[in-house]
PDB file of C-alpha atoms in Angstrom:
ATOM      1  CA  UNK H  24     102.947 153.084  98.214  1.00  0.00           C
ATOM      2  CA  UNK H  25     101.412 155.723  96.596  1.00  0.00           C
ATOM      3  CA  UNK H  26      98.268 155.238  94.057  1.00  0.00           C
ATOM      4  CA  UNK H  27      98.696 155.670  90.169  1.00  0.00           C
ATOM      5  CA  UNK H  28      96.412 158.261  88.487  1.00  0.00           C
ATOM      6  CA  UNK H  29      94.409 156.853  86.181  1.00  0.00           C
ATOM      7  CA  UNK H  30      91.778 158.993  83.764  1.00  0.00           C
ATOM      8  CA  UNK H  31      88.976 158.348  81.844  1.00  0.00           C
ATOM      9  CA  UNK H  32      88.005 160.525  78.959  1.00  0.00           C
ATOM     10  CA  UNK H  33      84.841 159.941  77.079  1.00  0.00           C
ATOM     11  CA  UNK H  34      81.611 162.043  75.472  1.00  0.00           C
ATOM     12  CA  UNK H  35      79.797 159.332  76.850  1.00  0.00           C
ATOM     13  CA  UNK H  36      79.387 160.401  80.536  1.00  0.00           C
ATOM     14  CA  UNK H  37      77.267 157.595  81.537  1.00  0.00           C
ATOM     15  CA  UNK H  38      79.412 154.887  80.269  1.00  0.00           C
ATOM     16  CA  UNK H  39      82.534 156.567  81.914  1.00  0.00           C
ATOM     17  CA  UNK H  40      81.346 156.553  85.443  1.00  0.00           C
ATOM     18  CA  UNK H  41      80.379 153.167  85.203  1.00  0.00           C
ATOM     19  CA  UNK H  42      83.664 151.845  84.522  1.00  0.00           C
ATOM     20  CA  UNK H  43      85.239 153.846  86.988  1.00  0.00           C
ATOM     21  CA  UNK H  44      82.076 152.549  89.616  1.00  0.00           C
ATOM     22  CA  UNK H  45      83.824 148.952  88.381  1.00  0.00           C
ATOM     23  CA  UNK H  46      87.561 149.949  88.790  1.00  0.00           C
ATOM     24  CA  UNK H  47      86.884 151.391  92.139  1.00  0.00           C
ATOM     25  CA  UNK H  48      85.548 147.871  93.455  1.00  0.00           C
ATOM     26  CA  UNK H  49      88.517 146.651  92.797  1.00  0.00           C
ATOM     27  CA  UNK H  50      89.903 147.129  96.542  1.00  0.00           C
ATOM     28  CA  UNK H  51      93.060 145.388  95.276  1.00  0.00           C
ATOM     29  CA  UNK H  52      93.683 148.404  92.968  1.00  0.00           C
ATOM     30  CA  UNK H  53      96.040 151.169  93.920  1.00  0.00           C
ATOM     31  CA  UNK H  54      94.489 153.516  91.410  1.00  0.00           C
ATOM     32  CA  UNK H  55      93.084 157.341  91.710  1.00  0.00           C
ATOM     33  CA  UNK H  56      90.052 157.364  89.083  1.00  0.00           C
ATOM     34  CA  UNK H  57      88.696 160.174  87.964  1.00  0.00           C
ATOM     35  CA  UNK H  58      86.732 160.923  84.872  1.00  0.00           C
ATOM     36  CA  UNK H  59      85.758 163.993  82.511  1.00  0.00           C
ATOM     37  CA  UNK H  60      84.192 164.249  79.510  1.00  0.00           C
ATOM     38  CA  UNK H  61      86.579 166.386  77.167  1.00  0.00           C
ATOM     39  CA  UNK H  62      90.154 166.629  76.388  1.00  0.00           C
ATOM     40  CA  UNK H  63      90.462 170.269  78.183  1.00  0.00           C
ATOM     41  CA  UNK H  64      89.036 168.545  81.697  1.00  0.00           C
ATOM     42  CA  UNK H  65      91.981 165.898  80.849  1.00  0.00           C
ATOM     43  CA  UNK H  66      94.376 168.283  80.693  1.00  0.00           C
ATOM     44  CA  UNK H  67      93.646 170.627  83.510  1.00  0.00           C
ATOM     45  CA  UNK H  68      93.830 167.190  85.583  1.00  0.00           C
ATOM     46  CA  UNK H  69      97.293 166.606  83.817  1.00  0.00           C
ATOM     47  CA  UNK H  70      98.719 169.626  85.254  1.00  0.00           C
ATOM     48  CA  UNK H  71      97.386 169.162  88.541  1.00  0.00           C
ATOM     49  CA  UNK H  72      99.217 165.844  88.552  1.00  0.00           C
ATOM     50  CA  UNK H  73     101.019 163.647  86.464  1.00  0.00           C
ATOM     51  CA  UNK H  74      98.529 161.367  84.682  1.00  0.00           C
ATOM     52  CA  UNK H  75      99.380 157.135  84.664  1.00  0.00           C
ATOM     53  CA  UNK H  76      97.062 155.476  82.588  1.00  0.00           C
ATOM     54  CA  UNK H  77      94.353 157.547  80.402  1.00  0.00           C
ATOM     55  CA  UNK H  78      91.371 156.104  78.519  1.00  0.00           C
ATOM     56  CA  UNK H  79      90.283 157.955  75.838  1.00  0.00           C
ATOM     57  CA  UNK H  80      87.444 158.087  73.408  1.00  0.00           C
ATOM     58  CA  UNK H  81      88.607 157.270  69.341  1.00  0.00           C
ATOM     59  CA  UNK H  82      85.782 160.242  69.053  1.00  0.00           C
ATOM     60  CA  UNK H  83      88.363 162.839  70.175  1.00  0.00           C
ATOM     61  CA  UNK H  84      90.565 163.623  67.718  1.00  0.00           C
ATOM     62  CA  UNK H  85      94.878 162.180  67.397  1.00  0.00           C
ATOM     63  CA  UNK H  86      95.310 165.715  67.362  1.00  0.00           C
ATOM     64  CA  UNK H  87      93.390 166.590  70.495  1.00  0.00           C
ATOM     65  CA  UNK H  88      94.624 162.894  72.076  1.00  0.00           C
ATOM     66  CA  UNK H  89      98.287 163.644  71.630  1.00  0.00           C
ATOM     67  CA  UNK H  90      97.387 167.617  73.155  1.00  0.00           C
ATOM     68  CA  UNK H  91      97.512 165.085  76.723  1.00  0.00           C
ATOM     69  CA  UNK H  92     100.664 163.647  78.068  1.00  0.00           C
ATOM     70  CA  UNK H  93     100.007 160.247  79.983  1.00  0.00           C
ATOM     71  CA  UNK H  94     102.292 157.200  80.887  1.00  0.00           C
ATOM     72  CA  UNK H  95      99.824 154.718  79.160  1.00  0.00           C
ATOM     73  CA  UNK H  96      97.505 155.978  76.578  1.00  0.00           C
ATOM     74  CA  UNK H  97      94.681 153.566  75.542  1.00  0.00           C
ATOM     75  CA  UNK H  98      92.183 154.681  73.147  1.00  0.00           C
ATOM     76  CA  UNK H  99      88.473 153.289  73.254  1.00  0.00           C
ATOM     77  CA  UNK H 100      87.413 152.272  69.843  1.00  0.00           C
ATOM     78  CA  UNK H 101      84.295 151.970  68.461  1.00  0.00           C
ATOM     79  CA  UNK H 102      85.364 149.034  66.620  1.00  0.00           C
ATOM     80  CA  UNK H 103      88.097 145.788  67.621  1.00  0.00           C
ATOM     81  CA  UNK H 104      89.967 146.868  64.517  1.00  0.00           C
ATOM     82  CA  UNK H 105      90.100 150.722  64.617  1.00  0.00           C
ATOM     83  CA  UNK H 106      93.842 152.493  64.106  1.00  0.00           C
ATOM     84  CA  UNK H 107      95.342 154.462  67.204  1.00  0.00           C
ATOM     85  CA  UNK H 108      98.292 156.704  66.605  1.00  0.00           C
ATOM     86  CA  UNK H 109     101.807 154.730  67.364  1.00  0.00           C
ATOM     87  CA  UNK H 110     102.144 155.604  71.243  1.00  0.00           C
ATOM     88  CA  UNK H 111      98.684 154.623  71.686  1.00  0.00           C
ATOM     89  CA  UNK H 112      97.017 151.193  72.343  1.00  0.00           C
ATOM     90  CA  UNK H 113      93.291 150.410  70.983  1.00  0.00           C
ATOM     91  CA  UNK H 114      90.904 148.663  73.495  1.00  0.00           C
ATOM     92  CA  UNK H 115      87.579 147.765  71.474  1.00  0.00           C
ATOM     93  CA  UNK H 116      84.787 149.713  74.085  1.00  0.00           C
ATOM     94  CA  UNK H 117      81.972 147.751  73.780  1.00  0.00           C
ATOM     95  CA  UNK H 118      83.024 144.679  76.297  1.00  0.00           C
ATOM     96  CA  UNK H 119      83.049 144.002  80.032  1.00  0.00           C
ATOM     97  CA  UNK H 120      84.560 145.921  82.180  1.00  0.00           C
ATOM     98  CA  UNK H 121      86.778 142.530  83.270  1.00  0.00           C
ATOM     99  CA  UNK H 122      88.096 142.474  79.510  1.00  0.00           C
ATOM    100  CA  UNK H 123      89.120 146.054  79.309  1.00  0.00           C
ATOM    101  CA  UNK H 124      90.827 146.468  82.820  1.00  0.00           C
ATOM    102  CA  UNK H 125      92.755 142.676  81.741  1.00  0.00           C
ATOM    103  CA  UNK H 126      93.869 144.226  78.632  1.00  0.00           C
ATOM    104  CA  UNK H 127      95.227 147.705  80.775  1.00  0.00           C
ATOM    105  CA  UNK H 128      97.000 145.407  83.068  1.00  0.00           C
ATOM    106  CA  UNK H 129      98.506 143.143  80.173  1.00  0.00           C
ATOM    107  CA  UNK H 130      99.943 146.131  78.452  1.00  0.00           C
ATOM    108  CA  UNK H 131     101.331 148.096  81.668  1.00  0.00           C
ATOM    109  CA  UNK H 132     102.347 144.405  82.390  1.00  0.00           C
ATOM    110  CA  UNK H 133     104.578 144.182  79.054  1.00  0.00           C
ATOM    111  CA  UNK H 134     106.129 147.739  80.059  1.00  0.00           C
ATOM    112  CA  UNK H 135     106.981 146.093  83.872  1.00  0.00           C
ATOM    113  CA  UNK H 136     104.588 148.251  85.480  1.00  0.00           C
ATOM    114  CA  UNK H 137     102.042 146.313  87.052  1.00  0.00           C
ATOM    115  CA  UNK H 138     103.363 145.828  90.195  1.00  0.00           C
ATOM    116  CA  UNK H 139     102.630 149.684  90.937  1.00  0.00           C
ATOM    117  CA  UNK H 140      99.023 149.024  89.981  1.00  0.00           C
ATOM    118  CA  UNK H 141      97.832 146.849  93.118  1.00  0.00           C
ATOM    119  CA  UNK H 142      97.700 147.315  96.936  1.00  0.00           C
ATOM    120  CA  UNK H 143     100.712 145.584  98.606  1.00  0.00           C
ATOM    121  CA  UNK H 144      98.532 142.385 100.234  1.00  0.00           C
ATOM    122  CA  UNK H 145     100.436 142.743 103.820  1.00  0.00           C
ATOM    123  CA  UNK H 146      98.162 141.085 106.446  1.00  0.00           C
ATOM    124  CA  UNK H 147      98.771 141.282 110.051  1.00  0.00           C
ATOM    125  CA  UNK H 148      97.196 138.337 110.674  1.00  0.00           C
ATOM    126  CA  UNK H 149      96.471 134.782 108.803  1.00  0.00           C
ATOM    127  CA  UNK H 150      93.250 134.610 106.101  1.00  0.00           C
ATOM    128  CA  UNK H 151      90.167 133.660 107.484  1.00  0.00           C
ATOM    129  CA  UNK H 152      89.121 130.460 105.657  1.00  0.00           C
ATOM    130  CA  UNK H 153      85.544 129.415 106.500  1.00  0.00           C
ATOM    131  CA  UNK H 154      83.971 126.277 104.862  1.00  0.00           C
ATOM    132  CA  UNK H 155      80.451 125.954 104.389  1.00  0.00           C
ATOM    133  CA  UNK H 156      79.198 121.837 103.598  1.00  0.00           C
ATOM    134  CA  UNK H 157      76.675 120.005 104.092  1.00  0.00           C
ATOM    135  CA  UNK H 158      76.006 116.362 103.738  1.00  0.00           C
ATOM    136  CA  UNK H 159      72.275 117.059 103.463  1.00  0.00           C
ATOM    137  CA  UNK H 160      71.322 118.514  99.522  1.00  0.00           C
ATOM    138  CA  UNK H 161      69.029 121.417  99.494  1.00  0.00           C
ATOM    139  CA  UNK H 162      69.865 123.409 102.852  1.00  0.00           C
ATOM    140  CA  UNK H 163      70.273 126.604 100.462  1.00  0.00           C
ATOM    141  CA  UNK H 164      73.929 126.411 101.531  1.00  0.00           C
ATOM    142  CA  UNK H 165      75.111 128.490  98.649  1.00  0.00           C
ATOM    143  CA  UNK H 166      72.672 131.458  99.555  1.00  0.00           C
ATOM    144  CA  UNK H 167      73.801 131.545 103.158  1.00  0.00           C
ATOM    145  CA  UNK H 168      77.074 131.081 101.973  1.00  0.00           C
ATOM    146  CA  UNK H 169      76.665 134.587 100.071  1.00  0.00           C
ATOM    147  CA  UNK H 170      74.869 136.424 102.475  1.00  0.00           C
ATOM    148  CA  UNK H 171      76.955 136.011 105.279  1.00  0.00           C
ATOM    149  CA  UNK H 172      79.950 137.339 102.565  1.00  0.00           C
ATOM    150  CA  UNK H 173      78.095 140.238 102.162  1.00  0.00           C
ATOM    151  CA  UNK H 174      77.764 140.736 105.554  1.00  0.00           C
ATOM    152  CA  UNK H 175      81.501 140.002 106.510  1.00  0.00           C
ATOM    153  CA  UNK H 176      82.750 142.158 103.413  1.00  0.00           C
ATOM    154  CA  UNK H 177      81.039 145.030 104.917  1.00  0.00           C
ATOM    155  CA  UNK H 178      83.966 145.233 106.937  1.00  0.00           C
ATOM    156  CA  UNK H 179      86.720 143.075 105.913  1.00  0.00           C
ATOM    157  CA  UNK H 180      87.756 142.050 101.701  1.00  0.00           C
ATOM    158  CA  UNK H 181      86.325 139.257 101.249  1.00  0.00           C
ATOM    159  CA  UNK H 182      86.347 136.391  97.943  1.00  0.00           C
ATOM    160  CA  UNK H 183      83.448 133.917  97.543  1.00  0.00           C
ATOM    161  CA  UNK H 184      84.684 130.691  95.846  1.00  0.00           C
ATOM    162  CA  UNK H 185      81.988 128.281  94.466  1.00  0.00           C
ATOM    163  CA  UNK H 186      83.673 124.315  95.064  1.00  0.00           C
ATOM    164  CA  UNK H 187      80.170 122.573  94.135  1.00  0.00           C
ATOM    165  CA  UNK H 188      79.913 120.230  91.291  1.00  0.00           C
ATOM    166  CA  UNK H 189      77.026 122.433  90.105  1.00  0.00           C
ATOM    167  CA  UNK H 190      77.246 125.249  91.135  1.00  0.00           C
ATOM    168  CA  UNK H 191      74.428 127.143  89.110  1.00  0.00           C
ATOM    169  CA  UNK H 192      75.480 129.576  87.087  1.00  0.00           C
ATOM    170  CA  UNK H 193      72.417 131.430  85.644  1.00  0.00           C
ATOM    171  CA  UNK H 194      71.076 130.869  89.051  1.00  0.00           C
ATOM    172  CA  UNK H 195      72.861 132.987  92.035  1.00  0.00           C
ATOM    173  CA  UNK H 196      75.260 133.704  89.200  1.00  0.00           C
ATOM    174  CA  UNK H 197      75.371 135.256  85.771  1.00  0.00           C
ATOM    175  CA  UNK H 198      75.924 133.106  82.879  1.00  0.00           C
ATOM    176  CA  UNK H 199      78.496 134.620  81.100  1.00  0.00           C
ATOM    177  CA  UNK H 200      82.552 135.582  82.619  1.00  0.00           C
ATOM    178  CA  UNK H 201      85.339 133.342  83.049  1.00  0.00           C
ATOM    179  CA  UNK H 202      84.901 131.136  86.095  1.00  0.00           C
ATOM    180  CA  UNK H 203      86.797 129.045  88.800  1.00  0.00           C
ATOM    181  CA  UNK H 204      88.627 127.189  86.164  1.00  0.00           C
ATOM    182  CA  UNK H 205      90.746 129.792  84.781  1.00  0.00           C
ATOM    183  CA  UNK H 206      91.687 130.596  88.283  1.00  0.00           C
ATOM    184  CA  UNK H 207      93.178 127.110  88.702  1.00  0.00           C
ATOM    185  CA  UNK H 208      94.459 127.236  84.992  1.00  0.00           C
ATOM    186  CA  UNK H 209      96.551 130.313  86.258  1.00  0.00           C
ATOM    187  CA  UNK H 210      97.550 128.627  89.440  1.00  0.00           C
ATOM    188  CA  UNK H 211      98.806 125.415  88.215  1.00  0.00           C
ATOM    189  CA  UNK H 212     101.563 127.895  86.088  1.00  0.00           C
ATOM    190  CA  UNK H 213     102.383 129.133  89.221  1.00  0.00           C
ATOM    191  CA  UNK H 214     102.355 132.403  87.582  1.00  0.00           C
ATOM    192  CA  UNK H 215     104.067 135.471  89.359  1.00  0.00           C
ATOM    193  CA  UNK H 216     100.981 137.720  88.009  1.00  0.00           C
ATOM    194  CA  UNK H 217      98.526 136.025  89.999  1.00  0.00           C
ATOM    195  CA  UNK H 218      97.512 138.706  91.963  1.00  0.00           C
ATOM    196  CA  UNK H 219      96.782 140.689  88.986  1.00  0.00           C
ATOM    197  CA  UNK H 220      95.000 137.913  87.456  1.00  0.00           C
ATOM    198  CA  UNK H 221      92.489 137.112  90.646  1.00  0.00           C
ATOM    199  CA  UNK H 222      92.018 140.833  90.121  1.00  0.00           C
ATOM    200  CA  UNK H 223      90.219 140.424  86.690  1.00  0.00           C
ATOM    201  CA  UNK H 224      88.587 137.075  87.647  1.00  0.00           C
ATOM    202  CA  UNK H 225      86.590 138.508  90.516  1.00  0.00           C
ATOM    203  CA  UNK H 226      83.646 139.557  89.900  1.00  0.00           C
ATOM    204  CA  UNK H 227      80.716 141.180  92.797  1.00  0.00           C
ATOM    205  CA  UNK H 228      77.805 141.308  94.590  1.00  0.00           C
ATOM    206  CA  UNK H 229      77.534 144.407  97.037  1.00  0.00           C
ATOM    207  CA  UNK H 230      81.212 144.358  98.545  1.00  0.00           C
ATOM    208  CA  UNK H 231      81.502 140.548  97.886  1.00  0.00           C
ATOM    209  CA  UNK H 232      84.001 139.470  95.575  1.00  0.00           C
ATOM    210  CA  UNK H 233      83.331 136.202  94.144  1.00  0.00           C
ATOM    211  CA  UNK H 234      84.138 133.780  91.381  1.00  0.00           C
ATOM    212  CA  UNK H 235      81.634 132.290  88.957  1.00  0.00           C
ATOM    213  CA  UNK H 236      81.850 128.396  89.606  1.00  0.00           C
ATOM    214  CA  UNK H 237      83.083 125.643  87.119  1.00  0.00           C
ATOM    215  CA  UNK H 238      80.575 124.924  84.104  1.00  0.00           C
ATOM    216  CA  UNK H 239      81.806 121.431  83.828  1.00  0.00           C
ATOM    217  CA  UNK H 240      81.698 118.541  86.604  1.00  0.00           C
ATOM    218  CA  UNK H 241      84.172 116.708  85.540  1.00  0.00           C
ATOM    219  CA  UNK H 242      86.676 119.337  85.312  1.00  0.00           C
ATOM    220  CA  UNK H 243      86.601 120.436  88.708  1.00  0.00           C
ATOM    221  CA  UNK H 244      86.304 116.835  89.708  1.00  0.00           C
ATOM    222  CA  UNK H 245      89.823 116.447  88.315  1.00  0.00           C
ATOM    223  CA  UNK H 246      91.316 119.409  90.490  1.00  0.00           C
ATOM    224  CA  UNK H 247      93.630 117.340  93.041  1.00  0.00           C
ATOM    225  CA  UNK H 248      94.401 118.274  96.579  1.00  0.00           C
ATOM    226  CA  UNK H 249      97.720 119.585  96.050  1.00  0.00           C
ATOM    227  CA  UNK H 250      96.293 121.801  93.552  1.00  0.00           C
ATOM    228  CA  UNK H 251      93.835 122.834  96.104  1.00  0.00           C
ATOM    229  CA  UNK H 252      96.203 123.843  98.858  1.00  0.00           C
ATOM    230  CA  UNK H 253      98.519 125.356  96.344  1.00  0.00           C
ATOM    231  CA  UNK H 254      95.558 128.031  95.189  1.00  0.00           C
ATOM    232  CA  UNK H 255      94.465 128.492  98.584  1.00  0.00           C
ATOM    233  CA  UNK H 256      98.167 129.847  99.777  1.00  0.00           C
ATOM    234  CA  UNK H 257      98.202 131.651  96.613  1.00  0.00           C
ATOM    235  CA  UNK H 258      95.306 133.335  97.107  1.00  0.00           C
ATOM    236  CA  UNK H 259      96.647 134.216 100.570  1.00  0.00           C
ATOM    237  CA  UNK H 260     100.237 135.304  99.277  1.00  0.00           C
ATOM    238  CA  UNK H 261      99.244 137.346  96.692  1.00  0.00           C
ATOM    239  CA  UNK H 262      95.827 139.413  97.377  1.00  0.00           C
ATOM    240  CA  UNK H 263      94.177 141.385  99.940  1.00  0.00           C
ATOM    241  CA  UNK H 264      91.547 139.106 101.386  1.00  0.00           C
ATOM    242  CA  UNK H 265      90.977 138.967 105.045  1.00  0.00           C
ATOM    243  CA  UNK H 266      88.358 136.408 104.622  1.00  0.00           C
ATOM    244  CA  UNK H 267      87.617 133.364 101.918  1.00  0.00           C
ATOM    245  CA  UNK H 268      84.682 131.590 102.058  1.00  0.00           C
ATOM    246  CA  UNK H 269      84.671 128.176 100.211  1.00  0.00           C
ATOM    247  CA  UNK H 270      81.727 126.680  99.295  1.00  0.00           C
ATOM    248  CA  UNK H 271      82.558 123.003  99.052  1.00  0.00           C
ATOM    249  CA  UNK H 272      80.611 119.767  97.320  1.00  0.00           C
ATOM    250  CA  UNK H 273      81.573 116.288  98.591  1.00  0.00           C
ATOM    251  CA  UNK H 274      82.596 115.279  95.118  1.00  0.00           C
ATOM    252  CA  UNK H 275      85.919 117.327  94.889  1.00  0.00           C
ATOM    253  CA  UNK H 276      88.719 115.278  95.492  1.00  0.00           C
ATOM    254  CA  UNK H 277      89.723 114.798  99.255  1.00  0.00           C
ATOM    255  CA  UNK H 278      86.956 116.866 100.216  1.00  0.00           C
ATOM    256  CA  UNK H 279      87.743 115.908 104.028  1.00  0.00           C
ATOM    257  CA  UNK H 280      91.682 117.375 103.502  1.00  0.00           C
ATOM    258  CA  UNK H 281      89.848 120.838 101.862  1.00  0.00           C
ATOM    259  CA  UNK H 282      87.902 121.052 105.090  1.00  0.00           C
ATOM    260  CA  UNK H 283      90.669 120.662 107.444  1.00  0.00           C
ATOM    261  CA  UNK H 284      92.110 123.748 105.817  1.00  0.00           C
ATOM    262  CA  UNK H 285      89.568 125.651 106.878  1.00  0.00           C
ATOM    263  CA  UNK H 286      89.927 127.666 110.234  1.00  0.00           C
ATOM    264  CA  UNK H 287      85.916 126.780 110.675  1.00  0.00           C
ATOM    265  CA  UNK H 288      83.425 125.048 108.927  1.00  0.00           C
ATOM    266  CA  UNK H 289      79.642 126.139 108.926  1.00  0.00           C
ATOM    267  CA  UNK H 290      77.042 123.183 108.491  1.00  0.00           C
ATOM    268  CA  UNK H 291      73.841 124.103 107.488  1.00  0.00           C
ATOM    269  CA  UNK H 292      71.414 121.440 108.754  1.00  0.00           C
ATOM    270  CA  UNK H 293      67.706 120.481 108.297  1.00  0.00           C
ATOM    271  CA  UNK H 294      65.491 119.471 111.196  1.00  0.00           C
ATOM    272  CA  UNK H 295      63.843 116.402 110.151  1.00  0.00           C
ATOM    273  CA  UNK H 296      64.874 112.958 110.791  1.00  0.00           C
ATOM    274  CA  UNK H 297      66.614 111.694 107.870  1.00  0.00           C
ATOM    275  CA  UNK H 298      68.757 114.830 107.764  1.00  0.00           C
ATOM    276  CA  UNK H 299      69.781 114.595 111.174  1.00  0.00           C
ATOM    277  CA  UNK H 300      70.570 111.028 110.380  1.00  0.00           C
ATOM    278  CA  UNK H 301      73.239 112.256 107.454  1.00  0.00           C
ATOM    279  CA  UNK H 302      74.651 114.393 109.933  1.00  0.00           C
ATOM    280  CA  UNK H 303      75.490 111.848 112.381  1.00  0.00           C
ATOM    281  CA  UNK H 304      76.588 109.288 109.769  1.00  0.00           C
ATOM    282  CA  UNK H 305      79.246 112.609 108.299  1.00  0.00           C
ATOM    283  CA  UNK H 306      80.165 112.780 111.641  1.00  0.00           C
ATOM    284  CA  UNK H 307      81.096 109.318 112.462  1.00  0.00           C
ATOM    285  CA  UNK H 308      82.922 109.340 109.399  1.00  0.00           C
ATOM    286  CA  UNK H 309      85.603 112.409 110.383  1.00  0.00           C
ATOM    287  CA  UNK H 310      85.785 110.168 113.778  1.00  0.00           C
ATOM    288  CA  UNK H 311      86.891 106.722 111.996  1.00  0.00           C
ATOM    289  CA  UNK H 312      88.849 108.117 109.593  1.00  0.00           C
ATOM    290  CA  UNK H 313      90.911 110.369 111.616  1.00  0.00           C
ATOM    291  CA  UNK H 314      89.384 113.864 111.333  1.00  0.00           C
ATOM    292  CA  UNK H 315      88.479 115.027 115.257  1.00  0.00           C
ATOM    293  CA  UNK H 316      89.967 118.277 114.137  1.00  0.00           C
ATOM    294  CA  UNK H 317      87.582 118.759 111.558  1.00  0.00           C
ATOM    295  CA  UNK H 318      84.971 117.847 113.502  1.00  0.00           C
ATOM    296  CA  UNK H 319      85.708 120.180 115.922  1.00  0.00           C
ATOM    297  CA  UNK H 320      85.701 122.790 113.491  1.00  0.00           C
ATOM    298  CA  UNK H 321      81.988 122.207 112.849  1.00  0.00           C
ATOM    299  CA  UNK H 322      79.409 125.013 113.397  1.00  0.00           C
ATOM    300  CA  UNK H 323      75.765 123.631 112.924  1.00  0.00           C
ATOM    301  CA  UNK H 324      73.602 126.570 112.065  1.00  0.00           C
ATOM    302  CA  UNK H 325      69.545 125.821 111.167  1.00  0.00           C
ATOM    303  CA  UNK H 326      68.540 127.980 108.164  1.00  0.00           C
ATOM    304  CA  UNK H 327      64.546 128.819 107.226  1.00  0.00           C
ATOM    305  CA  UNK H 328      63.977 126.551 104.393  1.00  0.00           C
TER     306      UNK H 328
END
């Protein structure tokens, strides 16, 4: 399938290269980005080839705007309620980079051209899904958990998924985006976008792709297992990860039916006595309640505390 052009024109050179540093993260993206900083550039790239989606500065004149022929022509406004001419769509500049590519994909979306926007997510083989639990708080779990994705995404795409109760945001995470929740939110419709909207969900570290966690306990608490295995093959029908690396809390539902999804599960474990004595008790637990093949899945690995 070949990629879609997409252009972004703006004065501001600095700000323009950073959103196309975002858009090309987005390894689920079939896009061509290339930016310039005045309407001439633009249209010396038009007749090279066809332009798909341009984004162009409100500074620029309609006149000079309209001089460039593009599929999709969104304008960047310096304010949410600026006017555009009437083939052109306003997207208010000063926002996240998630916000503005959403709003791109809406729109081509509403014209039935999304589809052509995202890498086909053919796998030869089945998604890696490691687990990473503990029954033993304070292991730093969640920062091995994200190191070892930036390792593996180094050389395979890779999502991050956050299952804890608390899962810190403001700590390993930034405070603001949407989270975990809108995922499932998205999931439960069963919508045929999904793809598209994992796409603007994700955010990264390094190569990592990961989702901020739930900012409410209870909610996540409330997430059954169906609805658990039903975002998990999502996830696996619909983008391009190779691996996903859940990081799960004993307090989700079924916790012990998550795990057995997994094709491994990594244990980080303490060395002192009442750890070890968790360990064994989780343990016995998979044994009398019917999990050997969870157990068996177990890695231990000791971490530097």
């Amino acid at each position: 399938m070949s990629s879609k052009s997409l252009v972004i024109c703006d004065q501001e050179e600095k700000y323009a290269s950073a959103f196309a540093a975002y858009l090309t993260k987005k390894k689920e993206l079939a896009l061509q980005v290339q930016v310039c900083s005045d309407p001439e550039q633009a249209r010396k790239i038009q007749q090279e080839k066809a332009i798909d989606i341009l984004l162009i500065s409100s500074g620029y004149s309609q006149e000079m705007r309209k001089e460039i022929q593009a599929g999709s022509v969104f304008v960047l406004t310096e304010t949410a309620s600026a006017s555009t001419g009437p083939l052109e769509i306003p997207v208010y500049r000063y926002q996240s980079g998630e916000a503005i590519l959403a709003e791109v994909i809406c729109q081509c979306g509403l014209k039935g051209e999304e589809e052509g926007l995202f890498l086909q997510a053919a796998k030869k083989r089945q998604m890696r899904i490691i687990g990473i639990f503990s029954p033993v708080h304070r292991t730093g779990k969640t920062g091995y958990g994200l190191e070892m994705g930036k390792e593996l995404a180094v050389s395979y795409n890779v999502l991050y998924i956050n299952m804890e109760l608390y899962g810190g945001i403001g700590g390993h995470f930034p405070e603001e985006g949407q989270t975990l929740a809108d995922l499932i939110y998205y999931s439960r419709q069963e919508s045929r976008n999904f793809g598209m909207i994992l796409t603007t969900l994700a955010k990264h570290m390094e190569s990592l792709d990961y989702l901020l966690p739930f900012r409410v306990s209870e909610d996540i608490k409330a997430v059954t297992p169906e609805e658990w295995t039903s975002l998990l093959m999502q996830i696996e029908q619909c983008a391009i990860y190779d691996v996903l690396i859940l990081d799960i809390d004993e307090g989700i539902q079924d916790v012990y039916g998550v795990l057995r999804q997994c094709t491994e599960v990594m244990v980080p474990v303490a060395r002192d006595p009442a750890a070890r004595a968790k360990l064994f008790q989780f343990e016995e637990e998979l044994r009398l309640l019917g999990y050997e093949d969870v157990k068996k899945k177990l890695v231990k690995k000791e971490l530097e505390r």
